[in-house]
mmCIF file of C-alpha atoms in Angstrom:
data_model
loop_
_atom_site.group_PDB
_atom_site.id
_atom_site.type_symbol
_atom_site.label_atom_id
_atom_site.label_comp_id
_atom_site.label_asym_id
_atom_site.label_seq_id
_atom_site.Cartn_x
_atom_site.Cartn_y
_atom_site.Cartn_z
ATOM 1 C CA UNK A 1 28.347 18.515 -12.525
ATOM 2 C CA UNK A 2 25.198 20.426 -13.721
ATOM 3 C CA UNK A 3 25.853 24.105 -13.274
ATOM 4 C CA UNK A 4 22.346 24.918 -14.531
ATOM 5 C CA UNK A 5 19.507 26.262 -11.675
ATOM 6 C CA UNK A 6 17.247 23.136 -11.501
ATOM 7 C CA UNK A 7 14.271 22.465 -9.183
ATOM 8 C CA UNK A 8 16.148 19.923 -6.371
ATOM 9 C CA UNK A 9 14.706 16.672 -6.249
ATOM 10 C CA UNK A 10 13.867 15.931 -2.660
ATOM 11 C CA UNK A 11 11.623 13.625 -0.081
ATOM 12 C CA UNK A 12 11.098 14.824 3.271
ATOM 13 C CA UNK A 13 9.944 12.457 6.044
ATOM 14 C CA UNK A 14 6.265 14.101 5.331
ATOM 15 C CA UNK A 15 6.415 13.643 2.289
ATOM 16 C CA UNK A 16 7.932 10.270 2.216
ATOM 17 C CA UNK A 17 4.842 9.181 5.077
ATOM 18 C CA UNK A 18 2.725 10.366 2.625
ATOM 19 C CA UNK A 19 3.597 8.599 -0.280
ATOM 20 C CA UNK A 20 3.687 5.411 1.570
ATOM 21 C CA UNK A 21 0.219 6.328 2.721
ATOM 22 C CA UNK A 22 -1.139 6.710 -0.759
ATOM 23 C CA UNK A 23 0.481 3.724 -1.573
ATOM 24 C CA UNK A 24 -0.866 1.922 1.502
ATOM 25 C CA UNK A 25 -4.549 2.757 0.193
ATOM 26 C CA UNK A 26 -3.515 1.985 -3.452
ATOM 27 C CA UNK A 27 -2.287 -1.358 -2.790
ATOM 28 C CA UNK A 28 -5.266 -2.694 -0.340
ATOM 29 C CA UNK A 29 -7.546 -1.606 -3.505
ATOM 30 C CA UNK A 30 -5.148 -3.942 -6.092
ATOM 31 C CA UNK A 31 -4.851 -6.551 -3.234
ATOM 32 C CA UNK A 32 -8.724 -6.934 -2.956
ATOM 33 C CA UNK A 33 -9.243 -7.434 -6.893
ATOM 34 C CA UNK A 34 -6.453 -10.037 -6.648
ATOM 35 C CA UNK A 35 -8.024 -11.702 -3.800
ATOM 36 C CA UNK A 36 -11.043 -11.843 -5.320
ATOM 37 C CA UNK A 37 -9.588 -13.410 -8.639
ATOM 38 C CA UNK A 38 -7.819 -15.895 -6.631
ATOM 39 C CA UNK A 39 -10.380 -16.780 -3.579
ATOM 40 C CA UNK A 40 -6.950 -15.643 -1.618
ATOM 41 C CA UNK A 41 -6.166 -13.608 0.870
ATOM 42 C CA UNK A 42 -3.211 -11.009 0.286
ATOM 43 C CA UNK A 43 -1.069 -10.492 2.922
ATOM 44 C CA UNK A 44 0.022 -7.037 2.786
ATOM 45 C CA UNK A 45 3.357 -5.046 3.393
ATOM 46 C CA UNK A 46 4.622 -1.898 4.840
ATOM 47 C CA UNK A 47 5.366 -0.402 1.544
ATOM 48 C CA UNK A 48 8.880 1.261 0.787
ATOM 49 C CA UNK A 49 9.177 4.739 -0.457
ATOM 50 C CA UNK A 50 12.847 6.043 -1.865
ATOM 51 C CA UNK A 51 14.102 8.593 -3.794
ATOM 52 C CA UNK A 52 17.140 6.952 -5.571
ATOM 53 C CA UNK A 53 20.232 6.584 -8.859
ATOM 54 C CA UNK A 54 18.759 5.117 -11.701
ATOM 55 C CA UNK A 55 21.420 2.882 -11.380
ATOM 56 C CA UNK A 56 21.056 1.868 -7.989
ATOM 57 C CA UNK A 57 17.433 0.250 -9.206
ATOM 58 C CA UNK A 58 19.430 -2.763 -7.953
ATOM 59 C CA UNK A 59 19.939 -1.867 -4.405
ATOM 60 C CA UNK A 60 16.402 -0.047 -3.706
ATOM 61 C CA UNK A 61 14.645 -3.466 -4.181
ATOM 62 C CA UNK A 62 14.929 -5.027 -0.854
ATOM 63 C CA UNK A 63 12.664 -7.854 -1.563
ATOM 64 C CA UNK A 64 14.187 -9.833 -4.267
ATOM 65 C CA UNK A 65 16.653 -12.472 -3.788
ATOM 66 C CA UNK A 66 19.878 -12.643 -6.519
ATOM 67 C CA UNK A 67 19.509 -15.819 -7.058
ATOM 68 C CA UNK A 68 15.610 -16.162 -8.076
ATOM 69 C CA UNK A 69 14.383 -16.769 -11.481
ATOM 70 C CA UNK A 70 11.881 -14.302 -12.223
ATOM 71 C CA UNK A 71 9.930 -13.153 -15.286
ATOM 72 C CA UNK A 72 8.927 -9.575 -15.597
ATOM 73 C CA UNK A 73 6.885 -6.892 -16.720
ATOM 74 C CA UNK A 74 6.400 -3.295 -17.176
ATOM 75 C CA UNK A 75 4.156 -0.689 -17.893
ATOM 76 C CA UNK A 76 4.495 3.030 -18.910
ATOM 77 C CA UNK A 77 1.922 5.438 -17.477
ATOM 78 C CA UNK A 78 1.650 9.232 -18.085
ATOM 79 C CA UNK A 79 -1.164 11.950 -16.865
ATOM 80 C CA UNK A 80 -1.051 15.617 -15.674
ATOM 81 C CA UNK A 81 2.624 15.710 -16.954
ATOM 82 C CA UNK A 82 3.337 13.089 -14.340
ATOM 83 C CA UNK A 83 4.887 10.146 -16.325
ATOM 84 C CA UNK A 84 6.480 6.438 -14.783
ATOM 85 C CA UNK A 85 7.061 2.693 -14.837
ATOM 86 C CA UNK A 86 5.446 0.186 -13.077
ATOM 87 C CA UNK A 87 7.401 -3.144 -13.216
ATOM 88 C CA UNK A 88 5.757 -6.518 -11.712
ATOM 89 C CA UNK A 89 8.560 -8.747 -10.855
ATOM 90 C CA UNK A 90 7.185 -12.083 -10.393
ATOM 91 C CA UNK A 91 9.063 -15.041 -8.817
ATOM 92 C CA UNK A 92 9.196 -17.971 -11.487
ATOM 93 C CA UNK A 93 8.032 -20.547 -8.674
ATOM 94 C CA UNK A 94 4.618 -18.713 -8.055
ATOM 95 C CA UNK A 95 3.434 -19.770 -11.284
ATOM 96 C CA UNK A 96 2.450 -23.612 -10.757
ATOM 97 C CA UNK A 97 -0.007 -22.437 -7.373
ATOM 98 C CA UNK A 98 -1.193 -19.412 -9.750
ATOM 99 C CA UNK A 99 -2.172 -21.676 -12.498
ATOM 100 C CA UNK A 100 -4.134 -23.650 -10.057
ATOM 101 C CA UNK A 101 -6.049 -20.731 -8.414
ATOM 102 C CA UNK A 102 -6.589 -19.543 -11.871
ATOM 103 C CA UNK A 103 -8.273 -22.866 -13.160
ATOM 104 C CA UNK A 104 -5.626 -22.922 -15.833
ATOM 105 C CA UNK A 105 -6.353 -25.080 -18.196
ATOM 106 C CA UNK A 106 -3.394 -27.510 -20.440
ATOM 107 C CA UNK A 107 0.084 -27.244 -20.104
ATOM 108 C CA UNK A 108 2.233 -24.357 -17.620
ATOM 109 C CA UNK A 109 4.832 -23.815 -20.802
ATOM 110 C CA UNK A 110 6.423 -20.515 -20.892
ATOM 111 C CA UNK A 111 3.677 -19.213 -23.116
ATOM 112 C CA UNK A 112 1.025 -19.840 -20.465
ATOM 113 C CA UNK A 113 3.274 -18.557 -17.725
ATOM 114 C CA UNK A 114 3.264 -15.482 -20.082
ATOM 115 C CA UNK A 115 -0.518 -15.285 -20.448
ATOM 116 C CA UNK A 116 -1.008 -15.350 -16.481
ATOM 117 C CA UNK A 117 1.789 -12.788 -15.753
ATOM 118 C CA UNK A 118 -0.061 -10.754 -18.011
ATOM 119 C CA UNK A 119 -3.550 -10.982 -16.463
ATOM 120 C CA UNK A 120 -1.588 -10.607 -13.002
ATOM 121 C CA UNK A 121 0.706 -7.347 -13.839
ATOM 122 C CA UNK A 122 -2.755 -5.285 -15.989
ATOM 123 C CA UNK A 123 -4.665 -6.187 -12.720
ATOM 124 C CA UNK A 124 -2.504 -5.039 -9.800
ATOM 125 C CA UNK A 125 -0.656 -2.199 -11.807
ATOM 126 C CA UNK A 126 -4.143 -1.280 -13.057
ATOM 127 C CA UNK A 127 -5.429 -0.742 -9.674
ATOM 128 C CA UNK A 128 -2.307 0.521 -8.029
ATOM 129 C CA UNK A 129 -1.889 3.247 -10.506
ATOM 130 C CA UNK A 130 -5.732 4.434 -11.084
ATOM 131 C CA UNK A 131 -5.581 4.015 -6.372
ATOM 132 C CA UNK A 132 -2.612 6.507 -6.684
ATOM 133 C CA UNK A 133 -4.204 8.601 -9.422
ATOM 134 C CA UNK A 134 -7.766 8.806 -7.822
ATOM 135 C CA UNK A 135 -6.100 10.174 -4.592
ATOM 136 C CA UNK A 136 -4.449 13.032 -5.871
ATOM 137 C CA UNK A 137 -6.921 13.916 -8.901
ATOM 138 C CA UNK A 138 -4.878 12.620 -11.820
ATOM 139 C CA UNK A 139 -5.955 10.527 -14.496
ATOM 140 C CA UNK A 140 -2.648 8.193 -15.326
ATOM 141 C CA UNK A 141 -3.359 6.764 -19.032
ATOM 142 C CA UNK A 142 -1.557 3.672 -19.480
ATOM 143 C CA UNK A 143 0.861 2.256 -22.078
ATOM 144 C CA UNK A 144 0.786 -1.501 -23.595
ATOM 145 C CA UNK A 145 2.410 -3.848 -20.807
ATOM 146 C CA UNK A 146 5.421 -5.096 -22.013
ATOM 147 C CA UNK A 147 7.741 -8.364 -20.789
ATOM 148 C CA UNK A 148 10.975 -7.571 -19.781
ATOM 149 C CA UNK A 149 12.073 -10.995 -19.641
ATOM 150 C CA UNK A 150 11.065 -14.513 -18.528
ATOM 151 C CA UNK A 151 13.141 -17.357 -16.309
ATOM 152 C CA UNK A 152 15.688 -13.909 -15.712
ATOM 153 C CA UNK A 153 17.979 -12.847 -12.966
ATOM 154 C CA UNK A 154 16.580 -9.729 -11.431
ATOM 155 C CA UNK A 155 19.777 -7.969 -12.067
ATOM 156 C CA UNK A 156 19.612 -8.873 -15.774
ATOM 157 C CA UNK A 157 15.721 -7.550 -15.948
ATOM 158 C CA UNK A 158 17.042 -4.347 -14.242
ATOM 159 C CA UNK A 159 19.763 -3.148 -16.699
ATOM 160 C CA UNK A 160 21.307 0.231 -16.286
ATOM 161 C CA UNK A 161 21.136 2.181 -19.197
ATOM 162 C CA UNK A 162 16.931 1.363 -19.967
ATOM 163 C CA UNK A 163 16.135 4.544 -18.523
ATOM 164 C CA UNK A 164 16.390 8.331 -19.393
ATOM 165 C CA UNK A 165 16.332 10.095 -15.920
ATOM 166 C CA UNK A 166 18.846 9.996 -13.253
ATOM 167 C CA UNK A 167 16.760 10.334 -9.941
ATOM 168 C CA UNK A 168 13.963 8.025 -9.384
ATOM 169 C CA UNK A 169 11.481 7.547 -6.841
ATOM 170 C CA UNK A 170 10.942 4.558 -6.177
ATOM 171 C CA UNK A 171 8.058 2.702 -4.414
ATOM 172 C CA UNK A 172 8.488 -1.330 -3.951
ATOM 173 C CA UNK A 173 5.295 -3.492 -3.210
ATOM 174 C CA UNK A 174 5.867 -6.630 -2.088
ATOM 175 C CA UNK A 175 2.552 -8.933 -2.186
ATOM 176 C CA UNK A 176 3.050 -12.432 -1.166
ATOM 177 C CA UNK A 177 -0.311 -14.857 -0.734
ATOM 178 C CA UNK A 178 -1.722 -16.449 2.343
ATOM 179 C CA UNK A 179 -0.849 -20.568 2.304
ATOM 180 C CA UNK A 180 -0.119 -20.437 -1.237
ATOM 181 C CA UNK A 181 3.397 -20.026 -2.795
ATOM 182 C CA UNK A 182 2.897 -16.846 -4.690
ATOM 183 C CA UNK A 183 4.993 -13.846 -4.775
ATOM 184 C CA UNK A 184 5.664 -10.839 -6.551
ATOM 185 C CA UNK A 185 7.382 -7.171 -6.569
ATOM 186 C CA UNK A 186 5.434 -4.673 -7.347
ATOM 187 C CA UNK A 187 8.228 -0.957 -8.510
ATOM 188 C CA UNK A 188 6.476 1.844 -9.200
ATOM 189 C CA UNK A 189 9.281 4.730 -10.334
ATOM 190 C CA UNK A 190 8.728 8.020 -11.311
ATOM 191 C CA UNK A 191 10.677 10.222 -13.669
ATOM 192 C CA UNK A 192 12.493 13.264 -12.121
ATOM 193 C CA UNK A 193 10.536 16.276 -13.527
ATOM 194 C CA UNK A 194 7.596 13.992 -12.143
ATOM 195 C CA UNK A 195 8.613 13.800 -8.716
ATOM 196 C CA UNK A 196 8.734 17.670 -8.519
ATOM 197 C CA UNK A 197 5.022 18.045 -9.591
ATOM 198 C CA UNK A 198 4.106 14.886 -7.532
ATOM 199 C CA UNK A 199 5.887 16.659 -4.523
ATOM 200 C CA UNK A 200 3.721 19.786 -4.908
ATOM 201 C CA UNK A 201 0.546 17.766 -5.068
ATOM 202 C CA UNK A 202 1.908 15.842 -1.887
ATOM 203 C CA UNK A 203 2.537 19.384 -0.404
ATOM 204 C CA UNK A 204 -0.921 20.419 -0.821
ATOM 205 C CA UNK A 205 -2.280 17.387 0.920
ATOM 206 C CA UNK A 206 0.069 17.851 3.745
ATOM 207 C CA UNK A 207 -1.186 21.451 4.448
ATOM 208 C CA UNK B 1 -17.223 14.343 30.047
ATOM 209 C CA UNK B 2 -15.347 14.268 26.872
ATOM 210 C CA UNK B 3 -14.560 10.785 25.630
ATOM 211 C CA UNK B 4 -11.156 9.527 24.589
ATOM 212 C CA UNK B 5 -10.275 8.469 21.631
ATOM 213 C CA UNK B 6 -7.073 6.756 19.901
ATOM 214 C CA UNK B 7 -5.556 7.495 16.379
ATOM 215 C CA UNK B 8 -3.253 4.433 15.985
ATOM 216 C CA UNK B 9 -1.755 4.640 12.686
ATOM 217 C CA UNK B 10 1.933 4.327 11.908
ATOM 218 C CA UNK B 11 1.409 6.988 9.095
ATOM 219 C CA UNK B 12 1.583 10.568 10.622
ATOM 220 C CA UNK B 13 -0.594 11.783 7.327
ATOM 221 C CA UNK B 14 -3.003 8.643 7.830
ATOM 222 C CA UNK B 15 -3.677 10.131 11.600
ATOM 223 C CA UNK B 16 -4.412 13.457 10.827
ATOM 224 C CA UNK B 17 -6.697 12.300 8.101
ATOM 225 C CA UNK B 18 -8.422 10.490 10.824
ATOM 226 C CA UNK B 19 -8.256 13.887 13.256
ATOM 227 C CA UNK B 20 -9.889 15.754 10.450
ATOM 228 C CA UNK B 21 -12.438 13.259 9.837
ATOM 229 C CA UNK B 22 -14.379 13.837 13.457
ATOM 230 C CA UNK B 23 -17.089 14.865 13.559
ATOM 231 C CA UNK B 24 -16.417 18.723 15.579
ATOM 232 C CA UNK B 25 -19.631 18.565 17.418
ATOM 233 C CA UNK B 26 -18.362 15.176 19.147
ATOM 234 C CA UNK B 27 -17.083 15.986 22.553
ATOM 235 C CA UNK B 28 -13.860 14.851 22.395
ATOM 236 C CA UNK B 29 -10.171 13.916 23.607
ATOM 237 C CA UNK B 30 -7.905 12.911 20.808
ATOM 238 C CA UNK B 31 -4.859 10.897 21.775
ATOM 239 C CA UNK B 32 -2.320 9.582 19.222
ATOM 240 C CA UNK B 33 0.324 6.083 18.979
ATOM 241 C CA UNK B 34 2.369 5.302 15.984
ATOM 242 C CA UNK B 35 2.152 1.361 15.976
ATOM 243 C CA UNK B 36 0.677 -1.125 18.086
ATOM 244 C CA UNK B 37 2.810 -1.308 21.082
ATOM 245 C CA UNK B 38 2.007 2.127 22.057
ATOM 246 C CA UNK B 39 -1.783 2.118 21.408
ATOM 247 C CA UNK B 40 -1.933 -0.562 24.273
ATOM 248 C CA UNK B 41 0.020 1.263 26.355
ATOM 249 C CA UNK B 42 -2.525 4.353 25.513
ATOM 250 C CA UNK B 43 -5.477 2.252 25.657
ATOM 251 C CA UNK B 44 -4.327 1.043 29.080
ATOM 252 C CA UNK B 45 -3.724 4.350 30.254
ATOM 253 C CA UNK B 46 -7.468 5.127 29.751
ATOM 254 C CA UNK B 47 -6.764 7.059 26.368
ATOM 255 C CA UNK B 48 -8.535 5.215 23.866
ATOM 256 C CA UNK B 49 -12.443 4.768 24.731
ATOM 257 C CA UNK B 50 -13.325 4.689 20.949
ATOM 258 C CA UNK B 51 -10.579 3.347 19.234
ATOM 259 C CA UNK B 52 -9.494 4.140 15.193
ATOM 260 C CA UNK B 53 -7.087 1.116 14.621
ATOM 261 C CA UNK B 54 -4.767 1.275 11.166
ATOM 262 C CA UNK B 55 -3.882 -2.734 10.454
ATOM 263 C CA UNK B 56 -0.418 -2.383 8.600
ATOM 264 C CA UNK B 57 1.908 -1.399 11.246
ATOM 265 C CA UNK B 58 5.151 -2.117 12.433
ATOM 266 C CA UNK B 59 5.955 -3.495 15.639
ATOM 267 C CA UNK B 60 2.714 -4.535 16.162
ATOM 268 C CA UNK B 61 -0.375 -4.693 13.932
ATOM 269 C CA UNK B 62 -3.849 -3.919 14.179
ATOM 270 C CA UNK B 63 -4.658 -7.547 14.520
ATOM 271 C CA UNK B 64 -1.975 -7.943 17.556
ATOM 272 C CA UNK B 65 -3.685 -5.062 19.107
ATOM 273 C CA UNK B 66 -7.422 -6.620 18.542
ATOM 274 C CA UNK B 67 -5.695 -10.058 19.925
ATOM 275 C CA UNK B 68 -4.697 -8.093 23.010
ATOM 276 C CA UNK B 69 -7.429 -5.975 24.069
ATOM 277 C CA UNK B 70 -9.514 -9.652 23.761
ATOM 278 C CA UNK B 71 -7.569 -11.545 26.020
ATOM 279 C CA UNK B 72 -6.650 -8.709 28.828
ATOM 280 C CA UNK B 73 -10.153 -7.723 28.661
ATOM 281 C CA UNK B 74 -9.318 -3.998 28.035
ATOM 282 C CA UNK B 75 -11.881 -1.433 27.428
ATOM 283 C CA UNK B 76 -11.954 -0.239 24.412
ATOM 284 C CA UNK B 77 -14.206 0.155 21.504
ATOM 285 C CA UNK B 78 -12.381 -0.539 18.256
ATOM 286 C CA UNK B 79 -12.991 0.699 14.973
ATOM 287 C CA UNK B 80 -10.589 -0.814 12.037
ATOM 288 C CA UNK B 81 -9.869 2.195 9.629
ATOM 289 C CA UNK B 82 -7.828 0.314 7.104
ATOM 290 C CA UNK B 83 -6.216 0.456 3.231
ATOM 291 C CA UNK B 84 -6.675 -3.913 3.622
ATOM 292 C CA UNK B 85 -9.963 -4.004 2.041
ATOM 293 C CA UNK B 86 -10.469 -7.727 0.909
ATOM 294 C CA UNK B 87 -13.576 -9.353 2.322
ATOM 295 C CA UNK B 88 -11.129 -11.735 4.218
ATOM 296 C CA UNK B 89 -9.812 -8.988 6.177
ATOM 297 C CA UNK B 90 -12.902 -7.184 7.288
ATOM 298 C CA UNK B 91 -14.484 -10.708 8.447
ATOM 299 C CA UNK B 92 -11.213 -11.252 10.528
ATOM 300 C CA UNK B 93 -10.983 -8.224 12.250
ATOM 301 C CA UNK B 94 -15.028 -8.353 13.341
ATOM 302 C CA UNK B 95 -14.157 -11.727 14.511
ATOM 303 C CA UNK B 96 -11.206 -10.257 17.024
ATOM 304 C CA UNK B 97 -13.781 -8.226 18.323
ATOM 305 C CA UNK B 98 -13.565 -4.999 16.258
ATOM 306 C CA UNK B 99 -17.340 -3.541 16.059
ATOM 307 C CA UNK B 100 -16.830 -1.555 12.872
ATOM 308 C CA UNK B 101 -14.555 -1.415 9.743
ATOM 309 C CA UNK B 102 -13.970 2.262 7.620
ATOM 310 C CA UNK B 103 -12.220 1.704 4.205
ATOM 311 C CA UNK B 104 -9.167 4.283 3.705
ATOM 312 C CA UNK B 105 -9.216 6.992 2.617
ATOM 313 C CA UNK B 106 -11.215 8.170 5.151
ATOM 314 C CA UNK B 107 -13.401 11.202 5.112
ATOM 315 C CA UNK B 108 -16.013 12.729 7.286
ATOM 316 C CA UNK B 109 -19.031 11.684 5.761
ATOM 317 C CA UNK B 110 -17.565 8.015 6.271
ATOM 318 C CA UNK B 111 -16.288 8.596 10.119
ATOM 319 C CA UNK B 112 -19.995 10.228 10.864
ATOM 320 C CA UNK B 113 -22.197 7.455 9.213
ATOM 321 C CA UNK B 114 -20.457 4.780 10.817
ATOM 322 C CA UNK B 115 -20.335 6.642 14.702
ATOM 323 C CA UNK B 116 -24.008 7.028 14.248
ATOM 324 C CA UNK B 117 -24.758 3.364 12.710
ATOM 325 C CA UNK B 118 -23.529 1.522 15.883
ATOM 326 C CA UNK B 119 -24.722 4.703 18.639
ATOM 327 C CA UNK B 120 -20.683 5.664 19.218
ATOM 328 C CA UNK B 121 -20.959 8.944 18.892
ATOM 329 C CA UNK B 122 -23.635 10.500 21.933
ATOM 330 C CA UNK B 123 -26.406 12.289 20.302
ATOM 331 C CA UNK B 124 -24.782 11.528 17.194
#
């Protein structure tokens, strides 16, 4: 146990209705730049707000089946000493109706399955972040996307150990596509000193 | 005679957002429901005149609640105040019979312009 005085880490149901608020917001504004890159409509979720273990990263994702093959991404951001992860988790069998929508041209081989994740994870973590951002007055400055893995089990992409804080909180996304087979999990997760100044920000608001 | 309006949102913050954003001079009731099923029962109850309808809920959505107050006939003037901003979704929600659409967040300035535009608010 930590004996030191620290700041406790803690979501109230305001604050949690909040979150999923900004999120709510955040989201539409992603969903309607993916729409409009696809000529699709995005149906859009409730999203889910938790405050959770590192370690339990498993567990908090609600939408993801064991068994899927999925390729994955992520994506640092930082701003106003708030820092995170965004992490697109895409199911592997969305990519043959993606390439289509997407006019891809020649071959789906994994190197054109990595090129579209790519131009799907920049867009909607783009928007999502700079949606949550604009709404509470930071400016998140983003890090080089990165894959996590391709043709993976989720549990594999989601190895304990990868990250250096304890407490997360954790917001899941999940955007699926009107008559199309596309879907994907959208994890934003902040670090713990974050959540503390994101709480007081989220405090204000609630006043 | 005050009019009544309906805040259906499932987000507590999201309503009082919307509470915020009326205009004060309007001569208002404000009622409140937390997802669809209880915005009908407010709208039935003569609680929701003018009508601020969140999509995303559970239970029932905004578009359940559109679909409802079409076939029963009720009366009620809907407004769509929604995060779902694609194209597609505005377009469907006008075709259920919702006269206006606000894009979330919502402020004041929005909430007024629009109650003027389509003659909601009296004397607005």
């Amino acid at each position: 146990m930590n004996t030191q005085t620290q700041p406790v880490v803690d979501l109230n149901e305001d604050q949690r209705d909040c979150y999923q608020e900004l999120t709510n917001v955040a989201m539409g504004q992603a969903a309607d730049r993916l729409a409009r890159l696809l000529d699709a409509y995005v149906v859009l979720p409730i999203p889910k707000v938790n405050l959770i273990e590192a370690n339990d990263l498993r567990m908090a994702i609600q939408e993801v089946e064991d068994e899927s093959a999925m390729s994955a991404v992520c994506q640092g951001f930082i701003g106003s000493g708030i820092a995170g992860e965004a992490l697109l988790l895409f199911n592997d069998t969305s990519f043959h109706d993606l390439s289509t929508l997407m006019n891809y041209p020649g071959e789906l081989d994994r190197f054109a399955e990595m090129e579209l994740l790519m131009d799907v994870s920049s867009l909607l973590i783009g928007a999502c972040i700079q949606g949550i951002g604009e709404q509470l007055e930071i400016h998140f400055n983003q890090g080089h996307p990165v894959i996590l893995g391709q043709h993976c089990k989720v549990e594999d992409l989601l190895k304990p150990g990868n990250h250096q804080w304890t407490k997360t909180l954790a917001i899941e996304i999940h955007y699926t596509l009107e008559h199309v087979n596309i879907d994907c999990d959208l994890l934003l997760l902040f670090t713990e000193d974050s959540v503390i100044k994101l709480n007081d920000k989220i405090n204000y608001l609630l006043d | 005679m005050a009019t009544n309006i309906l805040i259906c949102d499932d987000s507590s913050f999201a309503r009082k957002q919307m509470a915020r954003a009326i205009p004060p001079e309007w001569d208002v009731e404000v009622h409140f429901a937390a997802d669809g099923i209880e915005g009908l029962e407010a709208i039935r109850a003569g609680k929701g005149e003018v009508v601020f309808l969140d999509l995303t809920m559970p239970n029932l959505d905004g578009y359940g609640v559109l679909e409802t107050i079409r076939r029963d006939d009720l009366p009620a003037m809907v407004i769509v105040v929604s995060g779902d901003i694609q194209p597609d979704a505005q377009e469907r929600v006008k075709a259920l019979g919702a006269m206006a659409f606000i894009k979330k967040p919502i402020d004041a300035d929005k909430a007024r312009a629009i109650l003027s535009e389509y003659g909601i608010m009296a004397g607005g």
